Amino acid sequence: MQRLWSAISCVLLASAAAASSASIQSFENSAIVRTIDLGGSLVHVTTTFAVKALKEAVNVYTITLPEDEIFNTSWLEVKVKGNQQPLTITYSGAPVGSKSHNLDVNLEKPLETGATINLVLETVQTHATWPWPKQAAQDEDQSLKYETSLFVLSPYNTSVQRTKFKSSSPRILSYTTPEDVQAFTLENPVTKSGATVTYGPFNNVPSSVNSEFLEQYQQHVVLHYNYDYPVLEVLELKRAAEISHWGANLNIQDDIVLHNAGPQLKGHFSRLQHQTQSFYGRGAPHVLPLFTVQLPPGIRNTYYIDQIGNVSTSRLRAAPSVARGVKNTQNSVMELKPRYPIMGGWNYTYTLGWDAPLGDSGSYDSKTGKYLVSVPVMTEIPGAVVNNAEVSIILPEGATDVDYVAPFPALSNEISTHVTYLDTIGRPMVTFKYKNLTNKHAKPIYISYRVPISAHLRKPIAVTTVLLTLFTFAMVARRVDLTIHKTPTKKM
């Protein structure tokens, strides 16, 4: 789901005070378990609802998310535990006077009274953490902070709920101790074990419709933890995918502005200190010396350049091409090493491109006479969020009846004309714009089109016409005498 709030804001314009469709008498939560995997630019949250139906034939379950959390949510999905097919979600409005929003989940089949079901809500939050302290020296550690609500909101009463924070490192520097929660637990409200901090269990938590409960007991908790990997953001991604039938080739080029969103470098950068740390394997976690990306199998003519020129400090392990219809089990791996280590607060602009056989991602349907090509939205940089993305798919010249299916809605899309060498009328170009893409959004766009025979012949006819014109001009030019005075020939 592309930046959930983009869709929600449109609905709010039409109905700013939409009422919640949930009824606290329809369900009750036997248990809620929320697991938060603390990261850098991305935070993965998994919430499991053990639901019990209190009425006959109920098939819509409502999930409530706080306003600050929904602003940071870039991807959201709800499944029945153990199933792979996601359920349909619709936005049902914001309760009047509250700072939360409701999402209705349509169950596969209505539940009878007393029936139970386990629903799993998975979300990916972006820009939810921040470095603290905001500056770090070249040899210092990196630590981040993350803030969220103590209680999981739900329009239904909950028998028991708990929240677990999991860090990649057991070095959790501090965490908030809840206050005035004795009404919900007789135990210590927060415990730490290794790299996990657990809040709860909290018993008999009332519905979030109860404003008195929210005002009196809801509170924010903050975790301060060490993070041993660079915090990466792609400020801008421009992907151009050009389809060529003459060369049976799919060329993809990414223009990327990479940003290290970790603590800013304190003082000056020392190349000697960096080389020493690298030699002894004690590099600072907030420094990015290199990174790897997974590319499609069968690629060729790979290039990696920056604003200076070709970057030779890279290595590609290309995987063989996979026949269409066969499951891909191996990707090409490209190791990218920038000219300089990227410190906190620094940017790095580069271009990565490659060619791939068109047959690996395209096909032709003889029944409809249409070509079908799949183009990935993005190439994932591990742990990075893409703030702004523009994906352009350039079709062959003369392509008509263009149609496409995107894996998730775009902020905007348009069809324009792209003109390049040896073109006569230009090529159709479909452009998609996105914000806050995560690893969950690395899915293909399917685009279909027709190319008539006349379009295939347009380029050779144009080239032939140009060459004949040049030859004709040269022949005429050689026969035209432009001299003013002719030298008389002497007779012998």
GROMACS .gro file of C-alpha atoms in nm:
model
  492
    1MET     CA    1   0.000   0.000   0.000
    2GLN     CA    2   0.153   0.327  -0.113
    3ARG     CA    3   0.170   0.580   0.171
    4LEU     CA    4  -0.158   0.499   0.339
    5TRP     CA    5  -0.220   0.859   0.441
    6SER     CA    6  -0.235   0.974   0.079
    7ALA     CA    7  -0.556   0.778   0.031
    8ILE     CA    8  -0.690   0.869   0.372
    9SER     CA    9  -0.646   1.243   0.323
   10CYS     CA   10  -0.860   1.230   0.008
   11VAL     CA   11  -1.140   1.067   0.203
   12LEU     CA   12  -1.110   1.320   0.483
   13LEU     CA   13  -1.169   1.605   0.238
   14ALA     CA   14  -1.502   1.451   0.147
   15SER     CA   15  -1.600   1.357   0.500
   16ALA     CA   16  -1.392   1.512   0.774
   17ALA     CA   17  -1.606   1.377   1.054
   18ALA     CA   18  -1.688   1.027   0.937
   19ALA     CA   19  -1.825   0.805   1.210
   20SER     CA   20  -1.678   0.467   1.295
   21SER     CA   21  -1.875   0.170   1.166
   22ALA     CA   22  -1.749  -0.051   1.443
   23SER     CA   23  -1.973  -0.165   1.722
   24ILE     CA   24  -1.813  -0.270   2.046
   25GLN     CA   25  -2.081  -0.536   2.081
   26SER     CA   26  -1.979  -0.715   1.759
   27PHE     CA   27  -1.643  -0.857   1.872
   28GLU     CA   28  -1.408  -0.882   2.163
   29ASN     CA   29  -1.033  -0.932   2.158
   30SER     CA   30  -0.923  -1.232   2.356
   31ALA     CA   31  -0.562  -1.114   2.314
   32ILE     CA   32  -0.355  -0.860   2.123
   33VAL     CA   33   0.019  -0.906   2.072
   34ARG     CA   34   0.214  -0.631   1.899
   35THR     CA   35   0.576  -0.696   1.792
   36ILE     CA   36   0.787  -0.401   1.680
   37ASP     CA   37   1.114  -0.479   1.501
   38LEU     CA   38   1.326  -0.171   1.557
   39GLY     CA   39   1.534  -0.069   1.259
   40GLY     CA   40   1.676   0.240   1.094
   41SER     CA   41   1.472   0.402   0.819
   42LEU     CA   42   1.220   0.117   0.833
   43VAL     CA   43   1.033  -0.020   1.135
   44HIS     CA   44   0.829  -0.339   1.086
   45VAL     CA   45   0.526  -0.382   1.311
   46THR     CA   46   0.326  -0.706   1.339
   47THR     CA   47   0.006  -0.705   1.547
   48THR     CA   48  -0.192  -1.025   1.606
   49PHE     CA   49  -0.559  -0.997   1.711
   50ALA     CA   50  -0.724  -1.303   1.866
   51VAL     CA   51  -1.085  -1.215   1.785
   52LYS     CA   52  -1.410  -1.363   1.917
   53ALA     CA   53  -1.749  -1.286   1.759
   54LEU     CA   54  -2.028  -1.175   1.995
   55LYS     CA   55  -2.303  -1.155   1.733
   56GLU     CA   56  -2.436  -1.366   1.448
   57ALA     CA   57  -2.312  -1.325   1.089
   58VAL     CA   58  -2.058  -1.048   1.148
   59ASN     CA   59  -1.802  -1.012   0.869
   60VAL     CA   60  -1.640  -0.670   0.920
   61TYR     CA   61  -1.371  -0.622   1.183
   62THR     CA   62  -1.243  -0.271   1.255
   63ILE     CA   63  -0.880  -0.183   1.327
   64THR     CA   64  -0.792   0.152   1.485
   65LEU     CA   65  -0.457   0.326   1.430
   66PRO     CA   66  -0.334   0.643   1.603
   67GLU     CA   67  -0.296   0.950   1.386
   68ASP     CA   68   0.081   0.982   1.433
   69GLU     CA   69   0.131   0.616   1.343
   70ILE     CA   70  -0.084   0.627   1.033
   71PHE     CA   71   0.113   0.925   0.905
   72ASN     CA   72   0.432   0.712   0.916
   73THR     CA   73   0.277   0.397   0.770
   74SER     CA   74   0.382   0.333   0.410
   75TRP     CA   75   0.263  -0.027   0.374
   76LEU     CA   76  -0.021  -0.213   0.543
   77GLU     CA   77  -0.167  -0.561   0.504
   78VAL     CA   78  -0.409  -0.780   0.700
   79LYS     CA   79  -0.423  -1.159   0.672
   80VAL     CA   80  -0.586  -1.445   0.854
   81LYS     CA   81  -0.309  -1.616   1.047
   82GLY     CA   82  -0.171  -1.903   0.838
   83ASN     CA   83  -0.314  -1.771   0.508
   84GLN     CA   84  -0.115  -1.593   0.238
   85GLN     CA   85  -0.402  -1.410   0.072
   86PRO     CA   86  -0.451  -1.058   0.219
   87LEU     CA   87  -0.798  -0.939   0.315
   88THR     CA   88  -0.975  -0.637   0.168
   89ILE     CA   89  -0.935  -0.316   0.369
   90THR     CA   90  -1.146   0.001   0.344
   91TYR     CA   91  -1.108   0.329   0.529
   92SER     CA   92  -1.412   0.393   0.748
   93GLY     CA   93  -1.335   0.735   0.891
   94ALA     CA   94  -1.207   0.910   1.200
   95PRO     CA   95  -1.418   0.906   1.517
   96VAL     CA   96  -1.537   1.256   1.604
   97GLY     CA   97  -1.301   1.434   1.842
   98SER     CA   98  -1.037   1.159   1.835
   99LYS     CA   99  -0.683   1.146   1.699
  100SER     CA  100  -0.724   0.802   1.544
  101HIS     CA  101  -0.852   0.644   1.223
  102ASN     CA  102  -1.051   0.329   1.157
  103LEU     CA  103  -0.993   0.064   0.891
  104ASP     CA  104  -1.260  -0.197   0.814
  105VAL     CA  105  -1.136  -0.547   0.735
  106ASN     CA  106  -1.374  -0.762   0.532
  107LEU     CA  107  -1.356  -1.121   0.653
  108GLU     CA  108  -1.371  -1.407   0.404
  109LYS     CA  109  -1.693  -1.538   0.558
  110PRO     CA  110  -1.924  -1.421   0.839
  111LEU     CA  111  -1.854  -1.547   1.189
  112GLU     CA  112  -2.114  -1.706   1.408
  113THR     CA  113  -2.155  -1.620   1.774
  114GLY     CA  114  -1.861  -1.751   1.973
  115ALA     CA  115  -1.648  -1.823   1.666
  116THR     CA  116  -1.284  -1.715   1.681
  117ILE     CA  117  -1.028  -1.601   1.427
  118ASN     CA  118  -0.671  -1.473   1.441
  119LEU     CA  119  -0.597  -1.166   1.229
  120VAL     CA  120  -0.241  -1.048   1.160
  121LEU     CA  121  -0.181  -0.683   1.081
  122GLU     CA  122   0.157  -0.606   0.923
  123THR     CA  123   0.276  -0.250   0.870
  124VAL     CA  124   0.600  -0.085   0.766
  125GLN     CA  125   0.669   0.257   0.913
  126THR     CA  126   0.909   0.503   0.752
  127HIS     CA  127   1.089   0.801   0.909
  128ALA     CA  128   0.969   0.681   1.251
  129THR     CA  129   1.314   0.685   1.418
  130TRP     CA  130   1.564   0.964   1.472
  131PRO     CA  131   1.933   0.967   1.574
  132TRP     CA  132   2.016   1.061   1.932
  133PRO     CA  133   2.257   1.223   1.984
  134LYS     CA  134   2.221   1.402   1.654
  135GLN     CA  135   2.597   1.411   1.597
  136ALA     CA  136   2.863   1.142   1.631
  137ALA     CA  137   3.238   1.138   1.582
  138GLN     CA  138   3.396   0.908   1.328
  139ASP     CA  139   3.480   0.645   1.591
  140GLU     CA  140   3.160   0.668   1.802
  141ASP     CA  141   2.859   0.438   1.811
  142GLN     CA  142   2.518   0.520   1.664
  143SER     CA  143   2.195   0.519   1.864
  144LEU     CA  144   1.836   0.588   1.762
  145LYS     CA  145   1.508   0.666   1.933
  146TYR     CA  146   1.160   0.535   1.856
  147GLU     CA  147   0.829   0.651   2.005
  148THR     CA  148   0.485   0.489   2.003
  149SER     CA  149   0.168   0.449   2.210
  150LEU     CA  150   0.164   0.220   2.512
  151PHE     CA  151  -0.177   0.061   2.450
  152VAL     CA  152  -0.287  -0.087   2.118
  153LEU     CA  153  -0.605   0.093   2.018
  154SER     CA  154  -0.913  -0.111   1.934
  155PRO     CA  155  -1.285  -0.027   1.925
  156TYR     CA  156  -1.347  -0.356   2.108
  157ASN     CA  157  -1.277  -0.458   2.465
  158THR     CA  158  -0.954  -0.655   2.507
  159SER     CA  159  -0.893  -0.927   2.765
  160VAL     CA  160  -0.513  -0.906   2.752
  161GLN     CA  161  -0.255  -0.727   2.540
  162ARG     CA  162   0.122  -0.684   2.531
  163THR     CA  163   0.380  -0.507   2.317
  164LYS     CA  164   0.728  -0.640   2.239
  165PHE     CA  165   1.013  -0.427   2.107
  166LYS     CA  166   1.289  -0.623   1.938
  167SER     CA  167   1.625  -0.464   1.865
  168SER     CA  168   1.910  -0.600   1.653
  169SER     CA  169   2.140  -0.531   1.947
  170PRO     CA  170   2.095  -0.600   2.321
  171ARG     CA  171   2.243  -0.257   2.390
  172ILE     CA  172   1.915  -0.082   2.470
  173LEU     CA  173   2.020   0.238   2.644
  174SER     CA  174   1.688   0.341   2.796
  175TYR     CA  175   1.312   0.285   2.779
  176THR     CA  176   1.006   0.449   2.929
  177THR     CA  177   0.846   0.304   3.241
  178PRO     CA  178   0.466   0.348   3.225
  179GLU     CA  179   0.290   0.531   3.506
  180ASP     CA  180  -0.051   0.479   3.667
  181VAL     CA  181  -0.124   0.144   3.500
  182GLN     CA  182  -0.190  -0.053   3.819
  183ALA     CA  183  -0.554  -0.095   3.710
  184PHE     CA  184  -0.439  -0.320   3.425
  185THR     CA  185  -0.149  -0.516   3.570
  186LEU     CA  186  -0.019  -0.627   3.907
  187GLU     CA  187   0.324  -0.709   3.767
  188ASN     CA  188   0.609  -0.490   3.651
  189PRO     CA  189   0.462  -0.310   3.347
  190VAL     CA  190   0.789  -0.333   3.151
  191THR     CA  191   1.063  -0.595   3.142
  192LYS     CA  192   1.385  -0.633   2.944
  193SER     CA  193   1.540  -0.961   2.834
  194GLY     CA  194   1.841  -0.942   2.604
  195ALA     CA  195   1.743  -0.744   2.295
  196THR     CA  196   1.368  -0.751   2.375
  197VAL     CA  197   1.166  -0.506   2.583
  198THR     CA  198   0.812  -0.616   2.674
  199TYR     CA  199   0.527  -0.394   2.792
  200GLY     CA  200   0.249  -0.583   2.966
  201PRO     CA  201   0.058  -0.805   2.988
  202PHE     CA  202  -0.223  -0.555   3.047
  203ASN     CA  203  -0.558  -0.707   3.140
  204ASN     CA  204  -0.914  -0.591   3.071
  205VAL     CA  205  -0.825  -0.298   2.846
  206PRO     CA  206  -1.142  -0.107   2.750
  207SER     CA  207  -1.239   0.004   2.402
  208SER     CA  208  -1.059   0.302   2.250
  209VAL     CA  209  -1.405   0.453   2.198
  210ASN     CA  210  -1.384   0.528   2.572
  211SER     CA  211  -1.232   0.878   2.568
  212GLU     CA  212  -1.189   0.876   2.947
  213PHE     CA  213  -0.960   0.572   2.920
  214LEU     CA  214  -0.746   0.738   2.654
  215GLU     CA  215  -0.714   1.065   2.846
  216GLN     CA  216  -0.626   0.898   3.173
  217TYR     CA  217  -0.413   0.598   3.077
  218GLN     CA  218  -0.288   0.624   2.720
  219GLN     CA  219   0.072   0.744   2.710
  220HIS     CA  220   0.374   0.740   2.482
  221VAL     CA  221   0.680   0.523   2.537
  222VAL     CA  222   1.026   0.594   2.394
  223LEU     CA  223   1.308   0.345   2.339
  224HIS     CA  224   1.669   0.452   2.296
  225TYR     CA  225   1.880   0.177   2.138
  226ASN     CA  226   2.208   0.117   1.959
  227TYR     CA  227   2.184   0.046   1.589
  228ASP     CA  228   2.479  -0.119   1.416
  229TYR     CA  229   2.393  -0.042   1.053
  230PRO     CA  230   2.379   0.278   0.846
  231VAL     CA  231   2.041   0.453   0.832
  232LEU     CA  232   1.980   0.495   0.459
  233GLU     CA  233   1.732   0.699   0.260
  234VAL     CA  234   1.697   0.740  -0.115
  235LEU     CA  235   1.604   1.104  -0.151
  236GLU     CA  236   1.522   1.064  -0.519
  237LEU     CA  237   1.496   0.770  -0.757
  238LYS     CA  238   1.440   0.813  -1.130
  239ARG     CA  239   1.402   0.481  -1.310
  240ALA     CA  240   1.382   0.466  -1.689
  241ALA     CA  241   1.296   0.131  -1.849
  242GLU     CA  242   1.329   0.129  -2.229
  243ILE     CA  243   1.180  -0.158  -2.429
  244SER     CA  244   1.344  -0.234  -2.764
  245HIS     CA  245   1.197  -0.492  -3.002
  246TRP     CA  246   1.476  -0.454  -3.258
  247GLY     CA  247   1.738  -0.556  -3.003
  248ALA     CA  248   1.504  -0.780  -2.797
  249ASN     CA  249   1.635  -0.582  -2.502
  250LEU     CA  250   1.508  -0.421  -2.182
  251ASN     CA  251   1.736  -0.143  -2.060
  252ILE     CA  252   1.688  -0.016  -1.705
  253GLN     CA  253   1.868   0.287  -1.567
  254ASP     CA  254   1.838   0.421  -1.212
  255ASP     CA  255   1.946   0.774  -1.120
  256ILE     CA  256   1.974   0.775  -0.742
  257VAL     CA  257   2.046   1.031  -0.470
  258LEU     CA  258   2.144   0.829  -0.162
  259HIS     CA  259   2.144   0.990   0.183
  260ASN     CA  260   2.289   0.871   0.514
  261ALA     CA  261   2.022   0.973   0.766
  262GLY     CA  262   2.228   0.869   1.071
  263PRO     CA  263   2.390   1.113   1.315
  264GLN     CA  264   2.581   1.388   1.139
  265LEU     CA  265   2.959   1.371   1.143
  266LYS     CA  266   3.110   1.560   1.434
  267GLY     CA  267   3.430   1.733   1.331
  268HIS     CA  268   3.628   1.663   1.015
  269PHE     CA  269   3.655   1.340   0.818
  270SER     CA  270   3.988   1.157   0.853
  271ARG     CA  271   4.081   0.919   0.572
  272LEU     CA  272   4.363   0.775   0.785
  273GLN     CA  273   4.129   0.698   1.072
  274HIS     CA  274   3.878   0.540   0.834
  275GLN     CA  275   4.146   0.316   0.677
  276THR     CA  276   4.269   0.213   1.022
  277GLN     CA  277   3.918   0.123   1.138
  278SER     CA  278   3.854  -0.075   0.820
  279PHE     CA  279   4.185  -0.262   0.851
  280TYR     CA  280   4.106  -0.376   1.207
  281GLY     CA  281   3.737  -0.442   1.128
  282ARG     CA  282   3.613  -0.174   1.366
  283GLY     CA  283   3.426   0.052   1.128
  284ALA     CA  284   3.172   0.291   1.280
  285PRO     CA  285   2.812   0.169   1.233
  286HIS     CA  286   2.695   0.504   1.095
  287VAL     CA  287   2.949   0.497   0.809
  288LEU     CA  288   2.854   0.340   0.474
  289PRO     CA  289   3.167   0.209   0.296
  290LEU     CA  290   2.981  -0.019   0.051
  291PHE     CA  291   2.649  -0.194  -0.007
  292THR     CA  292   2.502  -0.468  -0.225
  293VAL     CA  293   2.189  -0.485  -0.436
  294GLN     CA  294   2.003  -0.778  -0.589
  295LEU     CA  295   1.963  -0.746  -0.967
  296PRO     CA  296   1.773  -0.971  -1.212
  297PRO     CA  297   1.943  -1.281  -1.356
  298GLY     CA  298   2.078  -1.275  -1.709
  299ILE     CA  299   2.175  -0.907  -1.708
  300ARG     CA  300   2.463  -0.773  -1.918
  301ASN     CA  301   2.637  -0.444  -2.000
  302THR     CA  302   2.607  -0.328  -1.640
  303TYR     CA  303   2.739   0.020  -1.565
  304TYR     CA  304   2.789   0.216  -1.242
  305ILE     CA  305   2.883   0.583  -1.273
  306ASP     CA  306   2.868   0.894  -1.059
  307GLN     CA  307   2.914   1.264  -1.127
  308ILE     CA  308   3.286   1.216  -1.194
  309GLY     CA  309   3.259   0.916  -1.425
  310ASN     CA  310   3.284   0.538  -1.416
  311VAL     CA  311   3.330   0.386  -1.069
  312SER     CA  312   3.560   0.087  -1.100
  313THR     CA  313   3.536  -0.015  -0.732
  314SER     CA  314   3.236  -0.241  -0.794
  315ARG     CA  315   3.187  -0.613  -0.847
  316LEU     CA  316   2.910  -0.803  -1.022
  317ARG     CA  317   2.825  -1.170  -0.980
  318ALA     CA  318   2.581  -1.230  -1.262
  319ALA     CA  319   2.333  -1.517  -1.241
  320PRO     CA  320   2.230  -1.704  -1.558
  321SER     CA  321   1.909  -1.613  -1.732
  322VAL     CA  322   1.594  -1.798  -1.624
  323ALA     CA  323   1.340  -1.923  -1.877
  324ARG     CA  324   0.997  -1.765  -1.861
  325GLY     CA  325   0.762  -1.959  -1.635
  326VAL     CA  326   1.044  -2.110  -1.430
  327LYS     CA  327   1.078  -1.994  -1.070
  328ASN     CA  328   1.382  -1.777  -1.014
  329THR     CA  329   1.600  -1.905  -0.730
  330GLN     CA  330   1.910  -1.692  -0.784
  331ASN     CA  331   1.966  -1.322  -0.853
  332SER     CA  332   2.265  -1.131  -0.978
  333VAL     CA  333   2.450  -0.958  -0.695
  334MET     CA  334   2.616  -0.620  -0.744
  335GLU     CA  335   2.854  -0.484  -0.481
  336LEU     CA  336   2.871  -0.105  -0.499
  337LYS     CA  337   3.161   0.076  -0.333
  338PRO     CA  338   3.139   0.455  -0.362
  339ARG     CA  339   3.448   0.668  -0.417
  340TYR     CA  340   3.434   0.776  -0.054
  341PRO     CA  341   3.266   0.643   0.262
  342ILE     CA  342   2.926   0.806   0.312
  343MET     CA  343   2.916   0.964   0.658
  344GLY     CA  344   2.607   1.073   0.851
  345GLY     CA  345   2.429   1.360   0.678
  346TRP     CA  346   2.618   1.307   0.350
  347ASN     CA  347   2.465   1.246   0.007
  348TYR     CA  348   2.591   1.035  -0.283
  349THR     CA  349   2.455   1.067  -0.638
  350TYR     CA  350   2.511   0.782  -0.883
  351THR     CA  351   2.365   0.602  -1.183
  352LEU     CA  352   2.321   0.226  -1.210
  353GLY     CA  353   2.204   0.061  -1.530
  354TRP     CA  354   2.195  -0.271  -1.715
  355ASP     CA  355   2.053  -0.456  -2.014
  356ALA     CA  356   1.841  -0.770  -1.987
  357PRO     CA  357   1.692  -1.005  -2.249
  358LEU     CA  358   1.339  -0.889  -2.327
  359GLY     CA  359   1.225  -1.250  -2.337
  360ASP     CA  360   1.295  -1.287  -1.963
  361SER     CA  361   1.027  -1.032  -1.871
  362GLY     CA  362   0.811  -1.004  -2.183
  363SER     CA  363   0.577  -1.223  -2.385
  364TYR     CA  364   0.346  -1.203  -2.686
  365ASP     CA  365  -0.017  -1.316  -2.690
  366SER     CA  366  -0.105  -1.425  -3.042
  367LYS     CA  367  -0.477  -1.428  -2.959
  368THR     CA  368  -0.497  -1.061  -2.862
  369GLY     CA  369  -0.195  -0.945  -3.062
  370LYS     CA  370  -0.058  -0.767  -2.754
  371TYR     CA  371   0.282  -0.770  -2.590
  372LEU     CA  372   0.306  -0.798  -2.210
  373VAL     CA  373   0.617  -0.678  -2.024
  374SER     CA  374   0.685  -0.663  -1.649
  375VAL     CA  375   0.905  -0.386  -1.510
  376PRO     CA  376   1.003  -0.376  -1.139
  377VAL     CA  377   0.907  -0.057  -0.958
  378MET     CA  378   1.244  -0.040  -0.784
  379THR     CA  379   1.558  -0.228  -0.691
  380GLU     CA  380   1.573  -0.264  -0.316
  381ILE     CA  381   1.863  -0.112  -0.125
  382PRO     CA  382   1.864  -0.312   0.202
  383GLY     CA  383   1.710  -0.115   0.487
  384ALA     CA  384   1.649   0.200   0.281
  385VAL     CA  385   1.329   0.396   0.219
  386VAL     CA  386   1.274   0.571  -0.115
  387ASN     CA  387   1.136   0.916  -0.039
  388ASN     CA  388   1.045   1.010  -0.396
  389ALA     CA  389   1.035   0.781  -0.699
  390GLU     CA  390   0.959   0.837  -1.064
  391VAL     CA  391   0.929   0.528  -1.283
  392SER     CA  392   0.916   0.581  -1.660
  393ILE     CA  393   0.849   0.295  -1.902
  394ILE     CA  394   0.940   0.381  -2.262
  395LEU     CA  395   0.759   0.165  -2.518
  396PRO     CA  396   0.862   0.097  -2.880
  397GLU     CA  397   0.782   0.365  -3.135
  398GLY     CA  398   0.434   0.323  -3.275
  399ALA     CA  399   0.298   0.127  -2.978
  400THR     CA  400  -0.080   0.161  -2.939
  401ASP     CA  401  -0.358   0.038  -2.709
  402VAL     CA  402  -0.137   0.087  -2.402
  403ASP     CA  403  -0.267  -0.057  -2.076
  404TYR     CA  404  -0.100  -0.127  -1.743
  405VAL     CA  405  -0.157  -0.285  -1.403
  406ALA     CA  406   0.036  -0.140  -1.108
  407PRO     CA  407   0.089  -0.342  -0.787
  408PHE     CA  408  -0.030  -0.045  -0.576
  409PRO     CA  409  -0.175   0.299  -0.650
  410ALA     CA  410   0.060   0.576  -0.763
  411LEU     CA  411   0.041   0.938  -0.656
  412SER     CA  412   0.007   1.022  -1.025
  413ASN     CA  413   0.058   0.860  -1.364
  414GLU     CA  414   0.059   0.994  -1.717
  415ILE     CA  415   0.129   0.892  -2.075
  416SER     CA  416   0.355   1.121  -2.276
  417THR     CA  417   0.588   1.103  -2.576
  418HIS     CA  418   0.961   1.039  -2.555
  419VAL     CA  419   1.180   1.121  -2.857
  420THR     CA  420   1.525   0.973  -2.903
  421TYR     CA  421   1.761   0.899  -3.192
  422LEU     CA  422   1.619   0.758  -3.519
  423ASP     CA  423   1.263   0.830  -3.403
  424THR     CA  424   1.006   0.989  -3.631
  425ILE     CA  425   0.692   1.037  -3.417
  426GLY     CA  426   0.839   0.949  -3.076
  427ARG     CA  427   0.771   0.667  -2.833
  428PRO     CA  428   0.488   0.637  -2.580
  429MET     CA  429   0.616   0.678  -2.223
  430VAL     CA  430   0.416   0.585  -1.911
  431THR     CA  431   0.532   0.761  -1.593
  432PHE     CA  432   0.441   0.669  -1.234
  433LYS     CA  433   0.524   0.879  -0.927
  434TYR     CA  434   0.549   0.736  -0.575
  435LYS     CA  435   0.652   0.839  -0.225
  436ASN     CA  436   0.801   0.646   0.067
  437LEU     CA  437   0.863   0.311  -0.098
  438THR     CA  438   0.991   0.019   0.110
  439ASN     CA  439   1.111  -0.334   0.043
  440LYS     CA  440   0.745  -0.438   0.031
  441HIS     CA  441   0.693  -0.222  -0.278
  442ALA     CA  442   0.961  -0.393  -0.492
  443LYS     CA  443   0.700  -0.548  -0.721
  444PRO     CA  444   0.652  -0.538  -1.099
  445ILE     CA  445   0.433  -0.313  -1.310
  446TYR     CA  446   0.269  -0.506  -1.594
  447ILE     CA  447   0.223  -0.310  -1.915
  448SER     CA  448   0.062  -0.432  -2.237
  449TYR     CA  449   0.054  -0.277  -2.585
  450ARG     CA  450   0.025  -0.347  -2.956
  451VAL     CA  451   0.287  -0.274  -3.221
  452PRO     CA  452   0.153  -0.294  -3.579
  453ILE     CA  453   0.373  -0.417  -3.862
  454SER     CA  454   0.388  -0.065  -4.006
  455ALA     CA  455   0.548   0.053  -3.681
  456HIS     CA  456   0.814  -0.217  -3.706
  457LEU     CA  457   0.897  -0.098  -4.058
  458ARG     CA  458   0.893   0.272  -3.972
  459LYS     CA  459   1.253   0.282  -3.847
  460PRO     CA  460   1.420   0.101  -4.143
  461ILE     CA  461   1.210   0.308  -4.384
  462ALA     CA  462   1.317   0.627  -4.207
  463VAL     CA  463   1.685   0.524  -4.214
  464THR     CA  464   1.662   0.424  -4.580
  465THR     CA  465   1.492   0.753  -4.669
  466VAL     CA  466   1.761   0.955  -4.492
  467LEU     CA  467   2.043   0.763  -4.661
  468LEU     CA  468   1.883   0.792  -5.006
  469THR     CA  469   1.834   1.163  -4.949
  470LEU     CA  470   2.200   1.204  -4.859
  471PHE     CA  471   2.317   1.002  -5.159
  472THR     CA  472   2.087   1.197  -5.391
  473PHE     CA  473   2.210   1.526  -5.251
  474ALA     CA  474   2.573   1.413  -5.291
  475MET     CA  475   2.511   1.308  -5.652
  476VAL     CA  476   2.347   1.639  -5.738
  477ALA     CA  477   2.614   1.838  -5.556
  478ARG     CA  478   2.892   1.670  -5.750
  479ARG     CA  479   2.727   1.764  -6.081
  480VAL     CA  480   2.657   2.127  -6.004
  481ASP     CA  481   2.930   2.366  -6.120
  482LEU     CA  482   2.937   2.666  -5.890
  483THR     CA  483   3.256   2.829  -6.026
  484ILE     CA  484   3.219   3.190  -6.148
  485HIS     CA  485   3.506   3.195  -6.397
  486LYS     CA  486   3.592   2.891  -6.596
  487THR     CA  487   3.951   2.834  -6.701
  488PRO     CA  488   3.964   2.802  -7.081
  489THR     CA  489   4.123   2.489  -7.211
  490LYS     CA  490   4.421   2.528  -7.442
  491LYS     CA  491   4.405   2.371  -7.785
  492MET     CA  492   4.701   2.173  -7.893
   0.00000   0.00000   0.00000
